[in-house]
mmCIF file of C-alpha atoms in Angstrom:
data_model
loop_
_atom_site.group_PDB
_atom_site.id
_atom_site.type_symbol
_atom_site.label_atom_id
_atom_site.label_comp_id
_atom_site.label_asym_id
_atom_site.label_seq_id
_atom_site.Cartn_x
_atom_site.Cartn_y
_atom_site.Cartn_z
ATOM 1 C CA MET U 14 94.186 85.728 88.924
ATOM 2 C CA PRO U 15 98.001 85.784 89.127
ATOM 3 C CA ARG U 16 99.921 82.864 87.682
ATOM 4 C CA PHE U 17 101.946 80.701 90.046
ATOM 5 C CA PRO U 18 105.123 79.012 88.777
ATOM 6 C CA LEU U 19 105.439 75.379 89.729
ATOM 7 C CA VAL U 20 108.569 75.995 91.763
ATOM 8 C CA LEU U 21 106.944 78.507 94.105
ATOM 9 C CA LEU U 22 104.681 79.607 95.060
ATOM 10 C CA ALA U 23 81.296 91.916 105.441
ATOM 11 C CA LEU U 24 82.816 89.889 108.431
ATOM 12 C CA ALA U 25 81.058 86.773 109.630
ATOM 13 C CA ALA U 26 80.137 86.922 113.286
ATOM 14 C CA VAL U 27 80.685 83.262 114.132
ATOM 15 C CA LEU U 28 83.453 81.048 112.765
ATOM 16 C CA LEU U 29 82.947 77.519 111.558
ATOM 17 C CA PRO U 30 83.610 74.482 113.750
ATOM 18 C CA ALA U 31 86.811 72.444 113.680
ATOM 19 C CA ALA U 32 87.444 70.334 110.591
ATOM 20 C CA ALA U 33 89.513 67.268 109.874
ATOM 21 C CA ALA U 34 93.287 67.484 110.132
ATOM 22 C CA PRO U 35 95.316 68.328 107.023
ATOM 23 C CA ALA U 36 97.692 65.831 105.438
ATOM 24 C CA VAL U 37 100.808 67.251 107.134
ATOM 25 C CA SER U 38 101.686 65.269 110.256
ATOM 26 C CA PRO U 39 101.691 67.125 113.589
ATOM 27 C CA THR U 40 104.814 65.189 114.587
ATOM 28 C CA ALA U 41 108.062 67.076 113.979
ATOM 29 C CA ARG U 42 110.863 65.229 112.185
ATOM 30 C CA SER U 43 113.726 64.307 114.492
ATOM 31 C CA SER U 44 116.383 64.630 111.758
ATOM 32 C CA ALA U 45 116.307 68.426 111.451
ATOM 33 C CA PRO U 46 119.117 70.395 113.151
ATOM 34 C CA THR U 47 118.419 72.470 116.262
ATOM 35 C CA PHE U 48 119.861 75.845 117.237
ATOM 36 C CA ASN U 49 120.935 77.671 120.387
ATOM 37 C CA GLY U 50 119.206 80.920 119.414
ATOM 38 C CA GLY U 51 116.172 82.142 117.533
ATOM 39 C CA VAL U 52 115.471 81.274 113.898
ATOM 40 C CA TYR U 53 113.999 84.335 112.174
ATOM 41 C CA ALA U 54 114.193 83.442 108.484
ATOM 42 C CA ILE U 55 113.988 80.396 106.186
ATOM 43 C CA ALA U 56 114.756 80.092 102.467
ATOM 44 C CA HIS U 57 115.100 77.199 100.016
ATOM 45 C CA ARG U 58 117.201 76.374 96.999
ATOM 46 C CA GLY U 59 116.524 72.884 95.709
ATOM 47 C CA ALA U 60 116.902 70.436 98.586
ATOM 48 C CA THR U 61 118.854 72.923 100.700
ATOM 49 C CA THR U 62 117.200 74.814 103.531
ATOM 50 C CA TYR U 63 118.906 78.026 104.661
ATOM 51 C CA VAL U 64 118.149 79.578 108.038
ATOM 52 C CA GLY U 65 119.081 82.856 109.677
ATOM 53 C CA GLY U 66 118.540 84.351 113.110
ATOM 54 C CA THR U 67 120.330 85.008 116.400
ATOM 55 C CA PHE U 68 121.912 81.562 116.928
ATOM 56 C CA THR U 69 125.658 80.914 117.184
ATOM 57 C CA THR U 70 125.634 77.095 117.123
ATOM 58 C CA ALA U 71 123.724 74.305 115.386
ATOM 59 C CA THR U 72 123.322 70.770 116.684
ATOM 60 C CA ALA U 73 122.938 67.783 114.356
ATOM 61 C CA ASN U 74 123.266 64.060 115.098
ATOM 62 C CA GLY U 75 124.368 64.758 118.655
ATOM 63 C CA ARG U 76 127.218 67.102 117.685
ATOM 64 C CA THR U 77 127.321 70.882 118.004
ATOM 65 C CA TYR U 78 128.908 73.092 115.355
ATOM 66 C CA PRO U 79 129.611 76.840 115.211
ATOM 67 C CA ARG U 80 127.137 78.642 112.980
ATOM 68 C CA GLU U 81 127.103 82.416 113.373
ATOM 69 C CA ARG U 82 123.514 83.383 112.575
ATOM 70 C CA LEU U 83 123.509 81.585 109.217
ATOM 71 C CA ALA U 84 123.316 77.860 108.463
ATOM 72 C CA ALA U 85 122.219 75.382 105.803
ATOM 73 C CA PHE U 86 121.201 71.721 105.755
ATOM 74 C CA ASP U 87 119.809 69.052 103.462
ATOM 75 C CA SER U 88 116.056 69.221 103.989
ATOM 76 C CA ARG U 89 115.558 65.552 103.055
ATOM 77 C CA THR U 90 118.097 64.046 105.479
ATOM 78 C CA GLY U 91 118.656 66.850 108.004
ATOM 79 C CA LYS U 92 122.412 66.724 107.379
ATOM 80 C CA LEU U 93 124.067 69.998 108.383
ATOM 81 C CA LEU U 94 126.065 71.374 105.450
ATOM 82 C CA ASP U 95 129.481 73.012 105.547
ATOM 83 C CA TRP U 96 127.929 76.296 104.368
ATOM 84 C CA SER U 97 128.754 78.617 107.279
ATOM 85 C CA PRO U 98 129.184 82.333 106.539
ATOM 86 C CA SER U 99 129.282 84.251 109.831
ATOM 87 C CA ALA U 100 127.220 87.395 110.442
ATOM 88 C CA ASP U 101 128.085 89.705 113.344
ATOM 89 C CA GLY U 102 124.436 90.618 113.990
ATOM 90 C CA VAL U 103 120.901 89.276 113.701
ATOM 91 C CA VAL U 104 119.760 87.904 110.335
ATOM 92 C CA ARG U 105 116.116 88.865 109.881
ATOM 93 C CA ALA U 106 115.357 87.892 106.277
ATOM 94 C CA LEU U 107 116.586 85.521 103.568
ATOM 95 C CA ALA U 108 115.921 85.023 99.863
ATOM 96 C CA ALA U 109 117.485 82.382 97.628
ATOM 97 C CA THR U 110 117.958 82.438 93.852
ATOM 98 C CA ASP U 111 119.658 80.001 91.487
ATOM 99 C CA ASP U 112 123.099 81.499 92.075
ATOM 100 C CA SER U 113 122.916 83.330 95.418
ATOM 101 C CA VAL U 114 121.534 83.566 98.920
ATOM 102 C CA TYR U 115 120.653 87.081 100.058
ATOM 103 C CA ALA U 116 120.456 87.985 103.748
ATOM 104 C CA ALA U 117 119.278 91.127 105.515
ATOM 105 C CA GLY U 118 119.479 92.087 109.173
ATOM 106 C CA ASP U 119 121.298 94.013 111.862
ATOM 107 C CA PHE U 120 124.808 92.908 110.899
ATOM 108 C CA HIS U 121 127.739 95.079 109.768
ATOM 109 C CA ALA U 122 130.080 92.334 108.556
ATOM 110 C CA VAL U 123 129.748 88.806 107.153
ATOM 111 C CA SER U 124 132.734 86.453 107.254
ATOM 112 C CA GLY U 125 134.951 89.444 107.934
ATOM 113 C CA GLU U 126 133.712 91.364 104.874
ATOM 114 C CA ARG U 127 132.127 94.740 105.520
ATOM 115 C CA ARG U 128 128.424 94.537 104.680
ATOM 116 C CA ASP U 129 125.858 96.960 106.078
ATOM 117 C CA SER U 130 122.586 95.096 106.685
ATOM 118 C CA LEU U 131 122.575 93.406 103.248
ATOM 119 C CA VAL U 132 124.743 90.645 101.820
ATOM 120 C CA ARG U 133 124.909 88.292 98.829
ATOM 121 C CA ILE U 134 126.414 84.866 99.518
ATOM 122 C CA HIS U 135 127.455 81.986 97.272
ATOM 123 C CA PRO U 136 124.836 79.233 97.754
ATOM 124 C CA THR U 137 127.283 76.312 98.058
ATOM 125 C CA ASN U 138 130.664 77.538 99.309
ATOM 126 C CA GLY U 139 129.360 80.391 101.494
ATOM 127 C CA ALA U 140 131.690 83.049 100.062
ATOM 128 C CA VAL U 141 130.576 86.672 100.352
ATOM 129 C CA ARG U 142 129.892 87.956 96.839
ATOM 130 C CA SER U 143 129.860 91.337 95.124
ATOM 131 C CA PHE U 144 126.762 93.244 96.290
ATOM 132 C CA ARG U 145 127.409 96.114 98.631
ATOM 133 C CA HIS U 146 124.948 98.711 99.842
ATOM 134 C CA THR U 147 124.341 100.803 102.949
ATOM 135 C CA LEU U 148 121.020 101.092 104.735
ATOM 136 C CA SER U 149 119.778 103.840 107.038
ATOM 137 C CA GLY U 150 117.528 101.681 109.197
ATOM 138 C CA THR U 151 116.414 98.097 109.743
ATOM 139 C CA PRO U 152 115.460 95.561 107.059
ATOM 140 C CA TYR U 153 112.700 93.043 107.767
ATOM 141 C CA ALA U 154 111.723 91.407 104.471
ATOM 142 C CA LEU U 155 113.314 90.085 101.270
ATOM 143 C CA ALA U 156 111.771 88.500 98.178
ATOM 144 C CA ALA U 157 113.017 87.759 94.673
ATOM 145 C CA GLY U 158 111.110 88.005 91.403
ATOM 146 C CA ASN U 159 110.854 89.911 88.123
ATOM 147 C CA GLY U 160 114.637 90.029 87.912
ATOM 148 C CA ARG U 161 114.774 91.933 91.180
ATOM 149 C CA LEU U 162 115.504 91.540 94.858
ATOM 150 C CA TYR U 163 112.831 93.377 96.834
ATOM 151 C CA LEU U 164 113.588 94.796 100.282
ATOM 152 C CA GLY U 165 111.206 96.036 102.955
ATOM 153 C CA GLY U 166 111.764 97.419 106.425
ATOM 154 C CA SER U 167 112.076 100.634 108.369
ATOM 155 C CA PHE U 168 114.572 102.865 106.541
ATOM 156 C CA THR U 169 114.835 106.143 104.648
ATOM 157 C CA GLN U 170 117.946 105.688 102.502
ATOM 158 C CA VAL U 171 119.728 102.968 100.550
ATOM 159 C CA THR U 172 123.307 103.709 99.480
ATOM 160 C CA GLY U 173 122.674 107.411 99.979
ATOM 161 C CA GLU U 174 119.502 107.522 97.883
ATOM 162 C CA ARG U 175 116.051 108.215 99.315
ATOM 163 C CA ARG U 176 113.921 105.127 99.732
ATOM 164 C CA ASP U 177 110.935 105.051 102.065
ATOM 165 C CA ASN U 178 110.838 101.587 103.640
ATOM 166 C CA LEU U 179 110.968 99.855 100.225
ATOM 167 C CA ALA U 180 113.685 99.254 97.635
ATOM 168 C CA ALA U 181 114.635 96.892 94.829
ATOM 169 C CA PHE U 182 117.924 95.749 93.320
ATOM 170 C CA SER U 183 118.766 94.184 89.980
ATOM 171 C CA LEU U 184 119.557 90.483 90.345
ATOM 172 C CA THR U 185 121.847 90.831 87.335
ATOM 173 C CA THR U 186 123.931 93.886 88.259
ATOM 174 C CA GLY U 187 123.219 94.254 91.987
ATOM 175 C CA ARG U 188 122.447 97.925 91.491
ATOM 176 C CA LEU U 189 119.679 99.795 93.264
ATOM 177 C CA ASP U 190 116.703 99.936 90.900
ATOM 178 C CA PRO U 191 116.056 103.602 90.008
ATOM 179 C CA ARG U 192 112.554 102.874 88.748
ATOM 180 C CA TRP U 193 110.969 100.675 91.412
ATOM 181 C CA ARG U 194 110.458 103.058 94.312
ATOM 182 C CA PRO U 195 106.984 102.912 95.873
ATOM 183 C CA VAL U 196 106.736 104.917 99.101
ATOM 184 C CA ALA U 197 105.379 103.318 102.294
ATOM 185 C CA ASP U 198 104.767 105.773 105.128
ATOM 186 C CA ASP U 199 105.726 103.267 107.857
ATOM 187 C CA THR U 200 107.379 99.894 108.409
ATOM 188 C CA VAL U 201 107.115 97.074 105.852
ATOM 189 C CA HIS U 202 107.305 93.670 107.564
ATOM 190 C CA ALA U 203 106.447 91.334 104.696
ATOM 191 C CA ILE U 204 106.850 91.029 100.918
ATOM 192 C CA ALA U 205 105.475 88.305 98.641
ATOM 193 C CA VAL U 206 105.785 88.044 94.859
ATOM 194 C CA THR U 207 103.690 86.294 92.249
ATOM 195 C CA GLY U 208 104.196 87.096 88.593
ATOM 196 C CA PRO U 209 104.152 90.865 88.042
ATOM 197 C CA ARG U 210 102.537 91.606 91.411
ATOM 198 C CA VAL U 211 104.360 92.371 94.636
ATOM 199 C CA TYR U 212 102.339 92.281 97.860
ATOM 200 C CA LEU U 213 103.432 94.418 100.802
ATOM 201 C CA GLY U 214 102.378 94.077 104.439
ATOM 202 C CA GLY U 215 103.251 96.031 107.555
ATOM 203 C CA GLY U 216 102.297 98.880 109.817
ATOM 204 C CA PHE U 217 102.001 101.526 107.102
ATOM 205 C CA HIS U 218 98.944 103.664 106.473
ATOM 206 C CA LEU U 219 99.541 104.462 102.819
ATOM 207 C CA VAL U 220 101.644 103.209 99.919
ATOM 208 C CA GLY U 221 102.208 105.750 97.173
ATOM 209 C CA ALA U 222 99.706 108.067 98.899
ATOM 210 C CA VAL U 223 96.923 105.823 97.548
ATOM 211 C CA LYS U 224 93.862 105.414 99.759
ATOM 212 C CA GLY U 225 92.887 101.850 100.637
ATOM 213 C CA THR U 226 96.473 100.668 101.127
ATOM 214 C CA LEU U 227 96.329 100.515 104.934
ATOM 215 C CA ARG U 228 98.674 97.682 106.127
ATOM 216 C CA LEU U 229 98.360 95.626 102.918
ATOM 217 C CA ALA U 230 98.929 96.698 99.318
ATOM 218 C CA SER U 231 99.730 95.377 95.864
ATOM 219 C CA VAL U 232 102.201 97.100 93.553
ATOM 220 C CA ASN U 233 103.579 96.399 90.102
ATOM 221 C CA GLY U 234 106.843 94.464 90.248
ATOM 222 C CA THR U 235 108.489 96.576 87.536
ATOM 223 C CA SER U 236 107.121 100.089 87.950
ATOM 224 C CA GLY U 237 106.166 100.056 91.636
ATOM 225 C CA VAL U 238 102.780 101.576 90.795
ATOM 226 C CA VAL U 239 100.054 100.720 93.306
ATOM 227 C CA ASP U 240 97.186 98.528 92.133
ATOM 228 C CA PRO U 241 94.198 100.756 92.997
ATOM 229 C CA ALA U 242 91.722 97.880 92.651
ATOM 230 C CA PHE U 243 93.230 95.865 95.520
ATOM 231 C CA LYS U 244 91.811 97.466 98.655
ATOM 232 C CA PRO U 245 91.485 94.922 101.462
ATOM 233 C CA ARG U 246 90.375 96.024 104.915
ATOM 234 C CA VAL U 247 93.004 94.853 107.377
ATOM 235 C CA PRO U 248 92.270 95.358 111.095
ATOM 236 C CA ALA U 249 95.856 95.215 112.437
ATOM 237 C CA GLU U 250 99.531 95.308 111.481
ATOM 238 C CA VAL U 251 100.527 92.652 108.945
ATOM 239 C CA ARG U 252 103.520 90.528 109.977
ATOM 240 C CA ALA U 253 103.580 87.895 107.211
ATOM 241 C CA ILE U 254 102.048 87.152 103.791
ATOM 242 C CA ALA U 255 101.458 83.874 101.946
ATOM 243 C CA LEU U 256 100.081 83.504 98.421
ATOM 244 C CA ASP U 257 98.360 80.626 96.695
ATOM 245 C CA PRO U 258 96.019 80.334 93.681
ATOM 246 C CA THR U 259 93.008 81.298 95.812
ATOM 247 C CA GLY U 260 94.359 84.594 97.084
ATOM 248 C CA VAL U 261 96.371 86.486 99.678
ATOM 249 C CA HIS U 262 96.758 85.204 103.252
ATOM 250 C CA VAL U 263 98.119 87.379 106.052
ATOM 251 C CA ALA U 264 99.112 87.008 109.694
ATOM 252 C CA THR U 265 98.418 90.045 111.840
ATOM 253 C CA ALA U 266 99.343 91.300 115.284
ATOM 254 C CA GLY U 267 97.204 93.667 117.332
ATOM 255 C CA ARG U 268 94.644 92.907 120.023
ATOM 256 C CA GLY U 269 94.951 89.192 119.579
ATOM 257 C CA GLY U 270 96.339 87.898 116.301
ATOM 258 C CA ARG U 271 94.465 86.990 113.165
ATOM 259 C CA ALA U 272 94.935 84.827 110.114
ATOM 260 C CA ILE U 273 92.974 86.396 107.260
ATOM 261 C CA ALA U 274 92.390 85.279 103.680
ATOM 262 C CA TYR U 275 91.518 87.720 100.887
ATOM 263 C CA SER U 276 90.738 87.193 97.230
ATOM 264 C CA TYR U 277 93.034 88.767 94.651
ATOM 265 C CA ALA U 278 90.390 91.460 94.327
ATOM 266 C CA GLY U 279 90.833 92.295 98.009
ATOM 267 C CA ALA U 280 87.560 90.774 99.241
ATOM 268 C CA LEU U 281 87.552 89.049 102.625
ATOM 269 C CA ARG U 282 87.236 85.265 102.321
ATOM 270 C CA TRP U 283 87.663 84.199 105.957
ATOM 271 C CA GLN U 284 89.469 85.035 109.176
ATOM 272 C CA ARG U 285 90.470 83.263 112.380
ATOM 273 C CA VAL U 286 91.221 84.994 115.651
ATOM 274 C CA PHE U 287 93.817 83.933 118.254
ATOM 275 C CA ASP U 288 94.603 85.115 121.780
ATOM 276 C CA GLY U 289 98.065 86.365 120.778
ATOM 277 C CA ASP U 290 99.890 87.747 117.765
ATOM 278 C CA ALA U 291 99.987 85.747 114.549
ATOM 279 C CA ALA U 292 103.527 86.248 113.246
ATOM 280 C CA ALA U 293 103.898 83.675 110.456
ATOM 281 C CA ILE U 294 101.766 82.126 107.720
ATOM 282 C CA ALA U 295 102.173 79.590 104.910
ATOM 283 C CA THR U 296 99.816 77.757 102.556
ATOM 284 C CA ALA U 297 100.006 74.271 101.036
ATOM 285 C CA GLY U 298 97.450 71.875 99.634
ATOM 286 C CA GLY U 299 94.515 74.154 100.434
ATOM 287 C CA ILE U 300 95.541 74.451 104.100
ATOM 288 C CA THR U 301 96.787 77.656 105.723
ATOM 289 C CA TYR U 302 99.333 77.182 108.506
ATOM 290 C CA VAL U 303 99.676 79.864 111.177
ATOM 291 C CA GLY U 304 102.374 80.471 113.771
ATOM 292 C CA GLY U 305 102.813 83.056 116.486
ATOM 293 C CA HIS U 306 102.632 83.887 120.171
ATOM 294 C CA PHE U 307 99.128 82.527 120.823
ATOM 295 C CA ASP U 308 97.944 79.670 123.059
ATOM 296 C CA ASN U 309 94.336 79.479 121.868
ATOM 297 C CA ALA U 310 92.235 79.801 118.723
ATOM 298 C CA CYS U 311 89.008 81.670 119.418
ATOM 299 C CA LEU U 312 85.665 80.143 118.426
ATOM 300 C CA THR U 313 84.375 83.503 117.208
ATOM 301 C CA GLU U 314 85.925 86.737 116.015
ATOM 302 C CA ARG U 315 85.391 88.446 119.361
ATOM 303 C CA ASN U 316 88.236 88.917 121.793
ATOM 304 C CA GLY U 317 88.842 91.050 124.867
ATOM 305 C CA VAL U 318 90.993 94.077 125.607
ATOM 306 C CA LYS U 319 94.110 91.946 126.094
ATOM 307 C CA GLY U 320 93.292 89.648 123.200
ATOM 308 C CA GLY U 321 91.669 86.839 125.162
ATOM 309 C CA CYS U 322 88.898 84.833 123.490
ATOM 310 C CA VAL U 323 85.421 85.962 124.616
ATOM 311 C CA ASP U 324 83.203 83.164 123.277
ATOM 312 C CA GLY U 325 85.309 80.114 123.987
ATOM 313 C CA ALA U 326 88.477 78.701 122.456
ATOM 314 C CA ARG U 327 90.355 75.604 121.391
ATOM 315 C CA PRO U 328 93.963 75.204 122.535
ATOM 316 C CA ARG U 329 96.543 75.866 119.838
ATOM 317 C CA PHE U 330 100.012 76.403 121.257
ATOM 318 C CA LYS U 331 101.886 78.668 118.816
ATOM 319 C CA LEU U 332 100.807 76.616 115.756
ATOM 320 C CA ALA U 333 97.467 76.111 114.008
ATOM 321 C CA ALA U 334 95.974 75.224 110.639
ATOM 322 C CA VAL U 335 92.905 76.522 108.811
ATOM 323 C CA THR U 336 91.023 74.921 105.920
ATOM 324 C CA ALA U 337 90.179 76.628 102.637
ATOM 325 C CA LYS U 338 86.739 77.445 104.059
ATOM 326 C CA GLY U 339 88.121 79.086 107.179
ATOM 327 C CA GLN U 340 87.507 76.140 109.499
ATOM 328 C CA LEU U 341 89.975 75.451 112.292
ATOM 329 C CA ALA U 342 91.720 72.170 111.474
ATOM 330 C CA SER U 343 92.656 69.657 114.170
ATOM 331 C CA TRP U 344 96.391 69.913 113.300
ATOM 332 C CA GLY U 345 97.957 71.504 116.348
ATOM 333 C CA PRO U 346 101.483 70.521 117.434
ATOM 334 C CA LYS U 347 102.333 72.192 120.739
ATOM 335 C CA ALA U 348 105.277 74.579 120.698
ATOM 336 C CA ASN U 349 106.479 76.183 123.929
ATOM 337 C CA GLY U 350 107.920 79.570 124.840
ATOM 338 C CA VAL U 351 106.617 83.103 125.051
ATOM 339 C CA ILE U 352 107.543 84.310 121.563
ATOM 340 C CA GLY U 353 106.875 80.919 119.969
ATOM 341 C CA VAL U 354 106.933 80.765 116.165
ATOM 342 C CA ARG U 355 108.443 83.576 114.066
ATOM 343 C CA VAL U 356 108.488 82.097 110.573
ATOM 344 C CA LEU U 357 106.759 79.356 108.559
ATOM 345 C CA SER U 358 107.773 78.047 105.158
ATOM 346 C CA VAL U 359 106.649 75.372 102.709
ATOM 347 C CA ASN U 360 109.438 73.038 101.572
ATOM 348 C CA HIS U 361 108.207 71.560 98.301
ATOM 349 C CA VAL U 362 111.212 69.262 97.833
ATOM 350 C CA ALA U 363 110.973 67.634 101.256
ATOM 351 C CA GLY U 364 107.184 67.852 101.400
ATOM 352 C CA THR U 365 107.237 69.578 104.785
ATOM 353 C CA ILE U 366 106.049 72.662 106.615
ATOM 354 C CA GLU U 367 109.026 74.261 108.385
ATOM 355 C CA ALA U 368 108.765 76.418 111.500
ATOM 356 C CA GLY U 369 111.394 78.639 113.071
ATOM 357 C CA GLY U 370 111.307 80.779 116.179
ATOM 358 C CA ASP U 371 112.231 80.825 119.841
ATOM 359 C CA PHE U 372 110.515 77.613 120.959
ATOM 360 C CA THR U 373 112.641 74.806 122.387
ATOM 361 C CA MET U 374 110.161 71.928 122.361
ATOM 362 C CA ILE U 375 107.383 70.538 120.155
ATOM 363 C CA ASP U 376 104.973 68.229 121.982
ATOM 364 C CA GLY U 377 107.570 67.760 124.716
ATOM 365 C CA ALA U 378 110.391 66.723 122.348
ATOM 366 C CA ASP U 379 113.614 68.675 121.836
ATOM 367 C CA ARG U 380 113.119 70.871 118.775
ATOM 368 C CA ARG U 381 115.134 73.949 119.608
ATOM 369 C CA ARG U 382 114.149 76.851 117.361
ATOM 370 C CA PHE U 383 113.433 74.782 114.224
ATOM 371 C CA ALA U 384 110.954 72.038 113.322
ATOM 372 C CA ALA U 385 109.846 70.351 110.115
ATOM 373 C CA PHE U 386 106.458 68.603 109.893
#
């Protein structure tokens, strides 16, 4: 089983009945800032929460401030920080290290500095730092570990060198890693790191031409070599990955969304089915939190052509929680909107689960595009 540092982190026909609610409150904190556009990415560095997306303003304590697709706030108090680099396009992914915040997206410049889809930013003063690459496509995922920044998306080149939807950079020099270059034959939407293992999720069929890597794969964090023993069976495109000591948890799209838990050997542990895409997933305290476009959690694994639950459902509006045994928990704050929740993150300093997306209300209260529970 992979080691987790303290600072991080045959199908059953009928699912188990609802269980007791997890410890996290379903009531969203009122102190968190709100945003006038979608929140696509969340990252943490100490008590600071960084967010990225499509927004151009943030509102805190009744006042609205310009924030061009990037913002930061104190996760304990909700105070909006002065950190305000401006991106000229959508920010889709974030990763924070001790000395930097990395962002990836559809932008071409940040704070007036030319940056093509990737940027390194000072974590406290917001200055654009040395780290400059070009990308022939769209990035969707960032993760840091093993002395590297890992990038996933839909692209064929990085700084003029061939890279098939995956790349890595040295956190020390900023250079493109010449060694770590696994090949995914289609889009990578999610990356998660624990120790020497890097987990990849997306719409790909193969990674490194290795059979059994459909939509979810594990590769070595230094060499990029595929772990041939990890061969989970994933029924639909993976949109997000969460890791904990028990295994690998994924959120999938497809005909109705799914939250699925696998062991580190790739064996299915449990799955829950929803009537819409599952786009986000996070784990804390033995509970798996799921976000997406759904309005219901199905009582069984069967759903119809358009994803609707066949054998009954319990309402879960864009947010749900599942116990370690695969039982649907009673935690279910109601988020609105069509797209709903895009990203979930565990904030260990504040002791909260954070949600970002395109919702504007949680249980009828104003929580535009961000909520902390």
